[in-house]
Coordinates of C-alpha atoms in Angstrom, one line a residue:
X1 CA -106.1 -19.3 -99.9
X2 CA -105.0 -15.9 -98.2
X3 CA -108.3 -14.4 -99.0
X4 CA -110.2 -15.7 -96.4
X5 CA -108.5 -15.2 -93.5
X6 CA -107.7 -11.5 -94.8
X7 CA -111.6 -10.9 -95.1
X8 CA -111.9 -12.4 -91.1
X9 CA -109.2 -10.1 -90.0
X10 CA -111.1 -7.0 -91.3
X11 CA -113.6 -8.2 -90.0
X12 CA -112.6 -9.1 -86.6
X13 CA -110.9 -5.4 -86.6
X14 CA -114.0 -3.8 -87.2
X15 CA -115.8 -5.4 -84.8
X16 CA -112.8 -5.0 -82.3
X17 CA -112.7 -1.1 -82.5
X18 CA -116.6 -0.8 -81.5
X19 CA -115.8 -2.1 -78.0
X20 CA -114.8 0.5 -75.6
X21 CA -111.0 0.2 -74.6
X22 CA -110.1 -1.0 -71.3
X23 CA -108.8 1.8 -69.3
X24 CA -105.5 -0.1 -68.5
X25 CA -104.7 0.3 -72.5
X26 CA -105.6 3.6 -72.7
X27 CA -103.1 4.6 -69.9
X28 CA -100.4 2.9 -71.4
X29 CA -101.3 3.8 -74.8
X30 CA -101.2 7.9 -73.8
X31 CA -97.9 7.5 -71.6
X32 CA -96.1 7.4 -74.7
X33 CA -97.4 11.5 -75.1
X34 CA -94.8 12.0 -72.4
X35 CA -92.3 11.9 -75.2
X36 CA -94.0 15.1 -76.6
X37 CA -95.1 16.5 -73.9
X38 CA -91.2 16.6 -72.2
X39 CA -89.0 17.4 -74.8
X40 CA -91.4 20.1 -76.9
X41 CA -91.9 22.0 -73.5
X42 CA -88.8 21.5 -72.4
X43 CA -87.2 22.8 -75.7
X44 CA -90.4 25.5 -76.4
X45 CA -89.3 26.7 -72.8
X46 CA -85.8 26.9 -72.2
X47 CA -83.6 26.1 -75.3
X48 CA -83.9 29.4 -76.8
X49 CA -82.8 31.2 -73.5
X50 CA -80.2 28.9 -73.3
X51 CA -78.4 29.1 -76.6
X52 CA -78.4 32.7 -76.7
X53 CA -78.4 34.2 -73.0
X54 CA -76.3 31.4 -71.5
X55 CA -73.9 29.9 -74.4
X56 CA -74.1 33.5 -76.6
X57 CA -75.3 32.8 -79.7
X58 CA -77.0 36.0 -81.5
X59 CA -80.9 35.9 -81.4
X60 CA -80.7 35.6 -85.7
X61 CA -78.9 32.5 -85.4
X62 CA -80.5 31.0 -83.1
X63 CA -83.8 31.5 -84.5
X64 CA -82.6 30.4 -88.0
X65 CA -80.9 26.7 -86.2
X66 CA -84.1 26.0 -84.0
X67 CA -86.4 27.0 -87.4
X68 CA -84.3 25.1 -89.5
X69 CA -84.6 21.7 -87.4
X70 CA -88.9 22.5 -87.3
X71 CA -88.7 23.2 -91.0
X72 CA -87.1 20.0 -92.1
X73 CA -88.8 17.9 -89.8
X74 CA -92.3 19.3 -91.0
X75 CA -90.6 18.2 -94.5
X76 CA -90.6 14.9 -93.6
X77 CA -93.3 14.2 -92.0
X78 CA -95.3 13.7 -94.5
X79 CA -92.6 10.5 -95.8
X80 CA -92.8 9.4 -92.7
X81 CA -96.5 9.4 -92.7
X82 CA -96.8 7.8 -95.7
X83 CA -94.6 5.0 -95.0
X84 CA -96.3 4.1 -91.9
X85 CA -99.5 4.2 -93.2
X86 CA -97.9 1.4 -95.9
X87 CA -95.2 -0.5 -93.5
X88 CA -95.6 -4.0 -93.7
X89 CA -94.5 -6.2 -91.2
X90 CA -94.6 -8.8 -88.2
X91 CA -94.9 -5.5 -85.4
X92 CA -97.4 -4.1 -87.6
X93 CA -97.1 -0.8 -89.3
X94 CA -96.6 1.4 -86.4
X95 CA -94.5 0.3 -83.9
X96 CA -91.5 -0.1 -85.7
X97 CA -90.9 3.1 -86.2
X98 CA -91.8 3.7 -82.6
X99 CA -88.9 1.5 -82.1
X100 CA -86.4 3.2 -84.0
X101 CA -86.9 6.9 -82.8
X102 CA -86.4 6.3 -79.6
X103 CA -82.6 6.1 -78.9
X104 CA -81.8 8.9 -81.4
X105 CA -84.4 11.2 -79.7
X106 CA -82.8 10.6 -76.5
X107 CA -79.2 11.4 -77.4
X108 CA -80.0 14.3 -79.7
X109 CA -82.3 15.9 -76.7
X110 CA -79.7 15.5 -74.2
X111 CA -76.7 16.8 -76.6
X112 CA -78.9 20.1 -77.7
X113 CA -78.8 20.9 -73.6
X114 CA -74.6 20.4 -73.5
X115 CA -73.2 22.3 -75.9
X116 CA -69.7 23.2 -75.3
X117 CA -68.5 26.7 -73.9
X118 CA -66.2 28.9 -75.7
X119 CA -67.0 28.8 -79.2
X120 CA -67.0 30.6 -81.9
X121 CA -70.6 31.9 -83.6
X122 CA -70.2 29.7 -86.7
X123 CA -69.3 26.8 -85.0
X124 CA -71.7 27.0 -82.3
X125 CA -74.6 27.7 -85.1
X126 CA -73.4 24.3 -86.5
X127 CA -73.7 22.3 -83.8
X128 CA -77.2 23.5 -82.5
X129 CA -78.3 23.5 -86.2
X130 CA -77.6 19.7 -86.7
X131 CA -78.9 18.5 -83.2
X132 CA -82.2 20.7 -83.9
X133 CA -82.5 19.1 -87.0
X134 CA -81.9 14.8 -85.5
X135 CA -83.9 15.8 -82.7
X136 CA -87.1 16.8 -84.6
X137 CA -86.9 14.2 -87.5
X138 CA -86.2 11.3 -84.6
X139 CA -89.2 13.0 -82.4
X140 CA -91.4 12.4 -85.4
X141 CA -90.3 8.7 -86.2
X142 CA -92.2 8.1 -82.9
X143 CA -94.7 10.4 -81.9
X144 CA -96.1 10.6 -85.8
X145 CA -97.1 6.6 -86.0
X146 CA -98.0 7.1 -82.6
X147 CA -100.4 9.6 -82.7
X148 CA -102.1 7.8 -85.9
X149 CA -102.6 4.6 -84.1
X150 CA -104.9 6.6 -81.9
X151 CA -107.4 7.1 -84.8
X152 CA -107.6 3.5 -85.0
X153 CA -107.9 2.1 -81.4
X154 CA -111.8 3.2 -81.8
X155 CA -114.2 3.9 -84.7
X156 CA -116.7 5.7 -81.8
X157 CA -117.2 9.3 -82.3
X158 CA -117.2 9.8 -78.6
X159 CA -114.8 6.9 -77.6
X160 CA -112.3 9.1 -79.6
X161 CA -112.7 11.8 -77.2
X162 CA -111.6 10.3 -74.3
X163 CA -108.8 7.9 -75.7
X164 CA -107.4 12.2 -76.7
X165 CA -108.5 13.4 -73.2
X166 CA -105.7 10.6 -72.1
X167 CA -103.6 11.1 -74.2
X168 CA -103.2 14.6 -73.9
X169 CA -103.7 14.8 -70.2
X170 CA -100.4 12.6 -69.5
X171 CA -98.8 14.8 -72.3
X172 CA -99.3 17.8 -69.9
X173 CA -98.3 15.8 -66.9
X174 CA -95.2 15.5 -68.8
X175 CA -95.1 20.0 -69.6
X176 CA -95.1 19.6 -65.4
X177 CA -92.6 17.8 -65.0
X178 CA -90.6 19.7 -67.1
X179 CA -91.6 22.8 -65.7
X180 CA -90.8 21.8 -62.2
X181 CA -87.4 20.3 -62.2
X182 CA -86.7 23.3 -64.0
X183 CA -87.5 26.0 -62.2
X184 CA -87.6 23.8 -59.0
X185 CA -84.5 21.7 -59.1
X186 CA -82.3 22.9 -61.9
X187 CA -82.3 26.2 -62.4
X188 CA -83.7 27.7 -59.0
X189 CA -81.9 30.6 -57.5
X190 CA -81.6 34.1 -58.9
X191 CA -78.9 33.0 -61.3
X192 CA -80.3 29.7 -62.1
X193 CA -81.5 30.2 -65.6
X194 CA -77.6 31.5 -66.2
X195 CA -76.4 28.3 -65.0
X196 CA -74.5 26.6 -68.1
X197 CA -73.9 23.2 -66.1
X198 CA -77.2 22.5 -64.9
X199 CA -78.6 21.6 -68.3
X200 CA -77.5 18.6 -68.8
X201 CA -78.5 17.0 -65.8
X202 CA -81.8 18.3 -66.2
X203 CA -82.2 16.6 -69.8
X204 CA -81.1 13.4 -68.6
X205 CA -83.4 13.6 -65.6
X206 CA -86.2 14.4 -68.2
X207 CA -84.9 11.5 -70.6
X208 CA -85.6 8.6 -67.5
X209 CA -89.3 10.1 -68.0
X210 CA -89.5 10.1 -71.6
X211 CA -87.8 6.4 -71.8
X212 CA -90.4 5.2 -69.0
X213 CA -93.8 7.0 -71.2
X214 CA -92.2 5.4 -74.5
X215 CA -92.0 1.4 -73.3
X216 CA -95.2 1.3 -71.9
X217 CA -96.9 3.3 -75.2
X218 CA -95.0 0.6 -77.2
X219 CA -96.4 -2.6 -75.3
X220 CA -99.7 -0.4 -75.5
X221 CA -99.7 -0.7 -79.5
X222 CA -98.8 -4.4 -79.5
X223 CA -101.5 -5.3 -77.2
X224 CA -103.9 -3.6 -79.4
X225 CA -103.1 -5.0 -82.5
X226 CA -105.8 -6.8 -83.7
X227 CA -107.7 -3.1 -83.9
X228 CA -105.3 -1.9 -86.3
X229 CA -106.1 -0.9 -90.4
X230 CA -104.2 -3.1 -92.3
X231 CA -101.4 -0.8 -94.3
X232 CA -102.8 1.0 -97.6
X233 CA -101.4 -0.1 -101.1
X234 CA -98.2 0.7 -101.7
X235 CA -97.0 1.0 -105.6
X236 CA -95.0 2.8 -107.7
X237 CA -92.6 5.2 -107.4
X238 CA -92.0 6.2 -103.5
X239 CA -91.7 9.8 -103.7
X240 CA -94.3 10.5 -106.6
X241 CA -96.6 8.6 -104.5
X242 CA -96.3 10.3 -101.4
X243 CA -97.2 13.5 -103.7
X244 CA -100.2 12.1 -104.9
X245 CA -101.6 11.1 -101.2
X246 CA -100.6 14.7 -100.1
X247 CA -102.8 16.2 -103.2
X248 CA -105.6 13.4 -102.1
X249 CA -105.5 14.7 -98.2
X250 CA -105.7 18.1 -99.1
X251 CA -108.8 17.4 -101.6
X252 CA -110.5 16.9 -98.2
X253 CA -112.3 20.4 -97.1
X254 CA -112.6 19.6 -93.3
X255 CA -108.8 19.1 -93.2
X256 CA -107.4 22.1 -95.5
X257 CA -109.5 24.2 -92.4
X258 CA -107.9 22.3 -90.1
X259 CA -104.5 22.4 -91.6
X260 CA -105.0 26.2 -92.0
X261 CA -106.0 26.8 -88.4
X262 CA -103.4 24.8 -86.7
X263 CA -100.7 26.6 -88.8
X264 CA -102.0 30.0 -87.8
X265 CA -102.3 29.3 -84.0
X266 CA -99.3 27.2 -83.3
X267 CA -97.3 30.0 -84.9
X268 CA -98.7 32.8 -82.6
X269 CA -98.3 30.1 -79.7
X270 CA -94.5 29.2 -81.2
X271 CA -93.7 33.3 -80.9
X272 CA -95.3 33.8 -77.3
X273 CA -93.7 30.6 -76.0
X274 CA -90.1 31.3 -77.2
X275 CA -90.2 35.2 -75.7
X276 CA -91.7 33.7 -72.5
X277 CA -89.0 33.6 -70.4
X278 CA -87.4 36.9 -71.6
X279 CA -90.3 38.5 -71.3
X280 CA -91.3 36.6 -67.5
X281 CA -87.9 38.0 -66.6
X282 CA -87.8 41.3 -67.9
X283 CA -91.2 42.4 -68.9
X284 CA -92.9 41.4 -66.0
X285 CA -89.7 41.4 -63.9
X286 CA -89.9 38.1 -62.2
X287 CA -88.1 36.0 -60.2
X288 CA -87.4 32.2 -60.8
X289 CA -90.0 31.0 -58.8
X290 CA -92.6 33.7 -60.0
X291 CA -91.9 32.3 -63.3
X292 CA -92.3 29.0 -62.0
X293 CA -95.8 30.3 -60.9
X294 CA -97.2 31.7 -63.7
X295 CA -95.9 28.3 -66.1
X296 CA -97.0 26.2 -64.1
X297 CA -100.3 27.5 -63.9
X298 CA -100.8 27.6 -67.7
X299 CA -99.7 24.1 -68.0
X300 CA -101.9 23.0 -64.9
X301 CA -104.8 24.7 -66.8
X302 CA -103.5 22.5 -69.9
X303 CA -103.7 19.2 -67.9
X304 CA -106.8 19.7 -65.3
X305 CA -108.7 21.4 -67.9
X306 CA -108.5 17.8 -69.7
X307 CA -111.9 16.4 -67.9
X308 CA -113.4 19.7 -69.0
X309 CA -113.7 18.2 -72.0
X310 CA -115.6 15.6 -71.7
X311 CA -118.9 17.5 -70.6
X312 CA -118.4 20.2 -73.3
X313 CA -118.2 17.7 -75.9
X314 CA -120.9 16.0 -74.5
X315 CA -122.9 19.0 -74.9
X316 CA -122.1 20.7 -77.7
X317 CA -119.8 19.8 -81.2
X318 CA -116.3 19.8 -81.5
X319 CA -116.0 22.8 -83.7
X320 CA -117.6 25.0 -81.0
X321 CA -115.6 23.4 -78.6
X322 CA -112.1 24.2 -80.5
X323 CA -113.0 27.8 -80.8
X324 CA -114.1 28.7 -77.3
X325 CA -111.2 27.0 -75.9
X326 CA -108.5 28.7 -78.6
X327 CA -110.3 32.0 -78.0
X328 CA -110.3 31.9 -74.2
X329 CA -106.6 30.9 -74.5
X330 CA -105.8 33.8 -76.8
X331 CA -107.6 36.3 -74.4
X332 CA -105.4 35.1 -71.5
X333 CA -102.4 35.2 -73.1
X334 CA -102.6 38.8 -74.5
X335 CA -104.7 40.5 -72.3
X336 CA -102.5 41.1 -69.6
X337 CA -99.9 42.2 -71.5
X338 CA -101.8 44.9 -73.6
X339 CA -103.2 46.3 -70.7
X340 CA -99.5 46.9 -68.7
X341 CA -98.6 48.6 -72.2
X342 CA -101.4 50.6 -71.9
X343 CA -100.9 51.7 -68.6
X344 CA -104.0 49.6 -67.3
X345 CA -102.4 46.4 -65.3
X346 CA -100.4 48.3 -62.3
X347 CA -99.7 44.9 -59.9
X348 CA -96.4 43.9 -59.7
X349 CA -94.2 41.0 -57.6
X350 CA -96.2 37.8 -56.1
X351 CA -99.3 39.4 -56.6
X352 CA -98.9 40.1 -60.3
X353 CA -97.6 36.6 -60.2
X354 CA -101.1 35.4 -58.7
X355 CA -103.3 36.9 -61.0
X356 CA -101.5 36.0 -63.7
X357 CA -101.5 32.3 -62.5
X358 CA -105.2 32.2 -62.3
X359 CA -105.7 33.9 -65.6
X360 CA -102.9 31.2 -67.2
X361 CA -104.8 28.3 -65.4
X362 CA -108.3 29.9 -67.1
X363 CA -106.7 29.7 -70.2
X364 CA -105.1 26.9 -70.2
X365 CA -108.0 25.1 -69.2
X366 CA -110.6 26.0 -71.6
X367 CA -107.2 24.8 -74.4
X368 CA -107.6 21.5 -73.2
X369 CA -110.8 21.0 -74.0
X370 CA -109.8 22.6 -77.7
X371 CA -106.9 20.3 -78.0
X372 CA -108.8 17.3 -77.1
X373 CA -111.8 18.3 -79.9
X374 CA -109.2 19.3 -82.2
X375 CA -107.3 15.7 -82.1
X376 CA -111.2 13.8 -82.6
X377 CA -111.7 16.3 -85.2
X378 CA -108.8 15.3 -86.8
X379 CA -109.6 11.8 -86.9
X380 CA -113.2 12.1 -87.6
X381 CA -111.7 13.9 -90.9
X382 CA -109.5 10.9 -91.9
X383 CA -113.1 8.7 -91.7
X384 CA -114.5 11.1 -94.0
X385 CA -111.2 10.8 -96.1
X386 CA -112.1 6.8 -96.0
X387 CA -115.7 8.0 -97.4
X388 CA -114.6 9.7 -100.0
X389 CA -111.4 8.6 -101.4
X390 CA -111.8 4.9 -100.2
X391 CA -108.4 4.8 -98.6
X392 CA -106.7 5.2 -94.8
X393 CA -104.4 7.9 -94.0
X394 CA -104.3 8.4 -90.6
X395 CA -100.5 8.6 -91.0
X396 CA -100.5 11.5 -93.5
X397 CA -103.5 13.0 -91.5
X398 CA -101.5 13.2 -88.7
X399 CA -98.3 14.1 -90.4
X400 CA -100.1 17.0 -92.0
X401 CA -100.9 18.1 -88.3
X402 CA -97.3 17.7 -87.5
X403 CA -96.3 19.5 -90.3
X404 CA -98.7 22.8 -89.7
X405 CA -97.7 23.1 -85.7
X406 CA -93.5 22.4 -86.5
X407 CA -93.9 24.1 -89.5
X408 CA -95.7 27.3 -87.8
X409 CA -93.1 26.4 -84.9
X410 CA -90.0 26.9 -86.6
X411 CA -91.3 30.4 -88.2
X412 CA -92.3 31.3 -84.9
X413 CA -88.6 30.3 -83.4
X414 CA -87.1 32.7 -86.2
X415 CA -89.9 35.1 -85.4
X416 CA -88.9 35.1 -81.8
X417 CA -85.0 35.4 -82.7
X418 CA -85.5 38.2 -85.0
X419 CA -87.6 40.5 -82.8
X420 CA -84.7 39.5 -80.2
X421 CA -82.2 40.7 -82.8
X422 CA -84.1 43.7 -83.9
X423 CA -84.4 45.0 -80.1
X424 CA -80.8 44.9 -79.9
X425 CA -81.1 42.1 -76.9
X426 CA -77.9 41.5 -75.2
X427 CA -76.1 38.0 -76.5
X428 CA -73.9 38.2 -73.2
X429 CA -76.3 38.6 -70.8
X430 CA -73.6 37.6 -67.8
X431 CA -72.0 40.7 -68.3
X432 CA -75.1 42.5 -67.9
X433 CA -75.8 41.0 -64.6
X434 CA -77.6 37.7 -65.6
X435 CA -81.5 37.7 -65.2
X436 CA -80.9 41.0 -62.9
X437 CA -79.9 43.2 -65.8
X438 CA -81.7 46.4 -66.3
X439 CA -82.4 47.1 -69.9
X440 CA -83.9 49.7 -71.8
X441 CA -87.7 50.2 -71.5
X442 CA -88.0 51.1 -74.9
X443 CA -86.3 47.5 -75.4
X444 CA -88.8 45.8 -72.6
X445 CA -91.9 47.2 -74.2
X446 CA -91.0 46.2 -77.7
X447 CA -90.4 42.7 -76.1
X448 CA -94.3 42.8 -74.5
X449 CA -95.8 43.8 -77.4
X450 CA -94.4 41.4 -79.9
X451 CA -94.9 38.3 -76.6
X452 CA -98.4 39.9 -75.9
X453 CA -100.4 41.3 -78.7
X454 CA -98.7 40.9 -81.7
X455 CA -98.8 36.9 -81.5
X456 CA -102.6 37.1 -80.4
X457 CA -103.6 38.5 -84.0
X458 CA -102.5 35.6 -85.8
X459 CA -104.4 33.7 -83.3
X460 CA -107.7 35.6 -83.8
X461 CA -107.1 34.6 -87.6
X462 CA -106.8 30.9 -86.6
X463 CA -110.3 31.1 -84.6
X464 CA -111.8 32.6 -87.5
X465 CA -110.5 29.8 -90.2
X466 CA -112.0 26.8 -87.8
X467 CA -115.8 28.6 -88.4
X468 CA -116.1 27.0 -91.9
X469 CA -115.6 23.1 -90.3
X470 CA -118.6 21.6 -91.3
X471 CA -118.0 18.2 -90.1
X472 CA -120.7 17.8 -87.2
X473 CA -121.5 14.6 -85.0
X474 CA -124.6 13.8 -87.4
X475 CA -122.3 13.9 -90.6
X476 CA -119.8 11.5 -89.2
X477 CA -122.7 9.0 -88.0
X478 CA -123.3 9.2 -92.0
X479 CA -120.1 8.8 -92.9
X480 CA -119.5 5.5 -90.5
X481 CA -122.7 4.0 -91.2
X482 CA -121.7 4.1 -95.0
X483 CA -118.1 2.7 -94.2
X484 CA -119.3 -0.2 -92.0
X485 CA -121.4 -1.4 -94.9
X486 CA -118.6 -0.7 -97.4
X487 CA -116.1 -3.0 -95.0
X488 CA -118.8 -5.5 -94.3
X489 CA -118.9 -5.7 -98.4
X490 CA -115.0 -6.3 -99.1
X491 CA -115.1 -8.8 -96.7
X492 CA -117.9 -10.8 -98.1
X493 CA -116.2 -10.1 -101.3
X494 CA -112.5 -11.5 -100.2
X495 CA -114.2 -14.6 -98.4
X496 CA -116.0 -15.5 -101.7
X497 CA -112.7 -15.2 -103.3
X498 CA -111.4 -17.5 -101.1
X499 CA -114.0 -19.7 -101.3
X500 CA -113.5 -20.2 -105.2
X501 CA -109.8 -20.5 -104.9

C-alpha cells in the first residue's frame, strides 16, 4: 500500500520544482555559501603566510600539511557524495549531514589559526597536518549535500541560474568579510600580518558568520523538502558501489570536460592565491592596506560581477559564458605581473595599488558570471546523467566538482610551498624585519613569475578543455522533456501497483 503515495510524492516533487522559488528561500538557502566562502578565503588567504612567516614552519612542510588535508578530503568526497545521494531518513537525505559538519568545522577552523609558539618543525607539521585534514573532510560533510540540494530546488534551465547567482553572491560577501576584518581589523598596521595573537580572534569573529550563514541554509533545506529526489538505490557492498557510480559519472562526456577544466583552473588559481600575499608584500611591495586594496577589489569584482550574469546568460550559453569570464580572469591576473618582469608596468605605491584594483575588479567580475554558468552547467549535466543512465547523482556530481578544485587545491598549496622553498624564502621572517624585509631581487622575481605567469598557463589550458562542452540550452530542453515523460511514467506505473495491491 506504499506505492501509491510514493508515486504522488514524485509527482508532487516534480511539479513543485517547475515553480519559481520564493526569494525568501533562496536567500536563506545561499547563506549557508558563507561557510565556503569564509573559511576557503580565509584559509586560501592567510594560512599559508601564517604557518610559515609567523609560526616558522619551512615552505615544504607547509605545503605538503595544507596539500595533504585537500588531498584526503577530495578522497572522500566522493563517499560522502554517494551517501547523501542514498541517505534515508526523517530530515531527508541532505540535511543531516549538514548537521553534523558543522561543529567540527568550527573547532578545526578556529584551532588551524592557534597553533602554539615554540615548537619544533615535526611537531608543528603534525599538528597543522591533522587540523588541515578535520577541517576539509568536516567542510565537505556540509557544503557537499549542500551544494547538491541546489540542483534540485528547480528543474528550470534558467531558474538554475539565479538560485547559483545567490548562492555564489553571498559566498563572496562572505570572501569580504574575511578580507576586511583582516586587513582592517586584525592584522592592520605594518606589522600586522606578523602578529601571532591576532589569529585567533579573527577566526572566531569569522566563525559567528559562518554559524549565522549555516542555521538559516539548514531551515532553508527543510522548508524545501517536498522539492527534493528521493535517495537513489542503495545495495551491495558500500565501497564497490561507490566505484561503480564514479565509473557511471565519468561515462558522462559533458562532465569528464567539466571535471578536466575545473581541475586545471582551480590549480593555477590554488598557486596564485597562496603566493598572494608574499608576492602583495614583496613583489609589488605593498603595505597592509594596499593589499587590502587590491583583495578587495578582486573579491568585489567576484560578488558585484554576480548580476552580470544574469544578462550574459540571458543572451548567450553557458559554455561561452564560462570561457569569457575564466579568460578575462586569467588576463587580469597575469598581465600585470608579466609586464613589471618585463620592464613594462613602472607604477608603484597607491597608484599601482589603484590600477591594480580596477583591473582585479574587471576580473573578478567577468569570473562571476563564469562561476555562476559553471555551477548550472554542472547541474544541467547531472539531468543529462538522469537521461542517460536513469539514476540521480547530484551528490557525486558535486563531489566530483569538489574533488577537482581541492584536489587541484592541495597540488597548488604544495606548488606554492615548493617554489617558496626552492627560492630559499626566509622561514623566520621576524628576524628579517617582518613584512619590511628587503630580499633578493633575484628571489622577488622568481616569486612574480611563478604568482603571475607561470599559474596563468595552466589556466589557458583549462579555457581550452571547456571548448568541447556540447551541452547547449536546446539539448537540455531535450533531455527534460524526455525525463518529465519518463517520471510522469513511473508514477503511473507505482500508482497502478498500488492500485492492485
Amino acid at each position: 500500500m506504499e506505492a501509491e503515495p510514493m508515486a504522488d510524492r514524485i509527482d508532487h516533487a516534480g511539479a513543485q520544482r517547475l515553480l519559481r522559488l520564493p526569494l525568501g528561500i533562496k536567500l536563506g538557502y545561499a547563506a549557508g555559501q558563507l561557510l565556503e566562502g569564509v573559511i576557503v578565503n580565509a584559509t586560501n588567504i592567510f594560512l599559508l603566510f601564517y604557518v610559515t612567516a609567523v609560526c616558522g614552519l619551512s615552505g615544504w612542510l607547509a605545503g605538503i600539511a595544507l596539500a595533504a588535508g585537500l588531498i584526503v578530503d577530495a578522497v572522500m568526497d566522493p563517499i560522502i557524495g554517494s551517501m547523501s545521494d542514498g541517505w534515508r531518513s526523517h530530515y531527508g537525505r541532505r540535511l543531516p549531514f549538514m548537521v553534523a559538519g558543522l561543529i567540527p568545522v568550527i573547532l578545526c577552523f578556529v584551532g588551524i589559526f592557534s597553533l602554539p609558539v615554540g615548537l619544533d618543525q615535526a611537531l608543528l607539521f603534525a599538528i597543522v597536518t591533522a587540523l588541515s585534514i578535520l577541517l576539509r573532510v568536516s567542510l565537505s560533510l556540509f557544503i557537499l549535500p549542500y551544494q547538491a540540494i541546489g540542483a534540485e530546488l528547480s528543474d528550470n534551465y534558467n531558474e538554475r541560474s539565479g538560485i547559483m547567482a545567490w548562492r555564489w553572491g553571498v559566498g563572496y560577501v562572505g570572501a569580504l568579510i574575511a578580507v576586511l576584518l583582516g586587513f582592517g581589523v586584525f592584522f592592520r598596521g605594518k606589522t600586522g600580518l606578523s602578529r601571532h595573537g591576532a589569529y585567533t580572534p579573527f577566526a572566531l569573529s569569522l566563525s559567528i558568520v559562518v554559524i549565522v550563514g549555516a542555521l538559516l541554509a539548514m531551515r532553508a533545506v527543510w522548508a524545501t523538502r517536498d522539492r527534493h529526489h528521493p535517495p537513489v538505490s542503495v545495495e551491495g557492498n558500500f565501497l564497490l558501489r561507490v566505484f561503480g557510480e564514479l565509473v557511471e559519472v565519468f561515462r558522462n562526456r559533458s562532465f569528464r570536460i567539466l571535471f578536466i577544466g575545473a581541475l586545471l583552473f582551480f590549480l593555477a588559481l590554488s598557486v596564485h592565491t597562496a603566493l598572494g600575499l608574499h608576492a602583495n608584500t614583496f613583489f609589488w611591495h605593498f603595505t597592509s592596506g594596499q593589499t587590502q586594496m587590491v583583495t578587495l577589489a578582486i573579491f568585489s569584482g567576484l560578488l558585484f560581477g554576480a548580476p552580470l550574469a544574469g544578462p550574459f546568460l540571458a543572451r548567450m550559453e553557458k559554455r561561452t559564458v564560462l570561457v569569457i569570464g575564466m579568460t578575462g580572469l586569467t588576463v587580469a591576473q597575469a598581465g600585470p605581473t608579466l609586464l613589471r618582469l618585463l620592464g613594462l608596468f613602472p607604477w608603484e605605491g597607491d597608484m599601482l595599488a589603484l590600477i591594480l584594483s580596477v583591473i582585479m575588479l574587471i576580473g573578478g567580475a567577468l569570473m562571476a558570471a563564469a562561476g555562476i554558468a559553471f555551477a548550472s552547467m554542472m547541474a544541467d549535466a547531472a539531468d543529462e546523467h538522469e537521461h542517460l543512465f536513469g539514476a540521480r547523482r547530484e551528490g557525486l556530481y558535486y563531489a566530483g566538482w569538489a574533488f577537482a578544485v581541492k584536489a587541484s587545491a592541495g597540488l597548488g598549496a604544495l606548488v606554492a610551498g615548493a617554489v617558496l622553498s626552492m627560492i630559499d624564502f626566509p622561514t623566520d621572517l621576524a628576524a628579517h624585519g617582518g613584512t619590511a624585509a628587503v630580499l633578493p631581487e633575484r628571489m622577488v622575481d622568481m616569486l612574480g613569475l611563478f604568482y603571475g605567469p607561470g599559474a596563468a598557463v595552466l589556466s589557458l589550458a583549462a579555457v581550452l578543455s571547456n571548448l568541447w562542452y556540447r551541452l547547449d540550452s536546446k539539448a537540455h530542453a531535450a533531455i527534460m522533456t524526455d525525463l518529465t515523460e519518463r517520471r510522469r511514467a513511473t508514477a503511473n506505473a507505482a500508482s497502478m501497483v498500488g492500485q492492485m495491491v
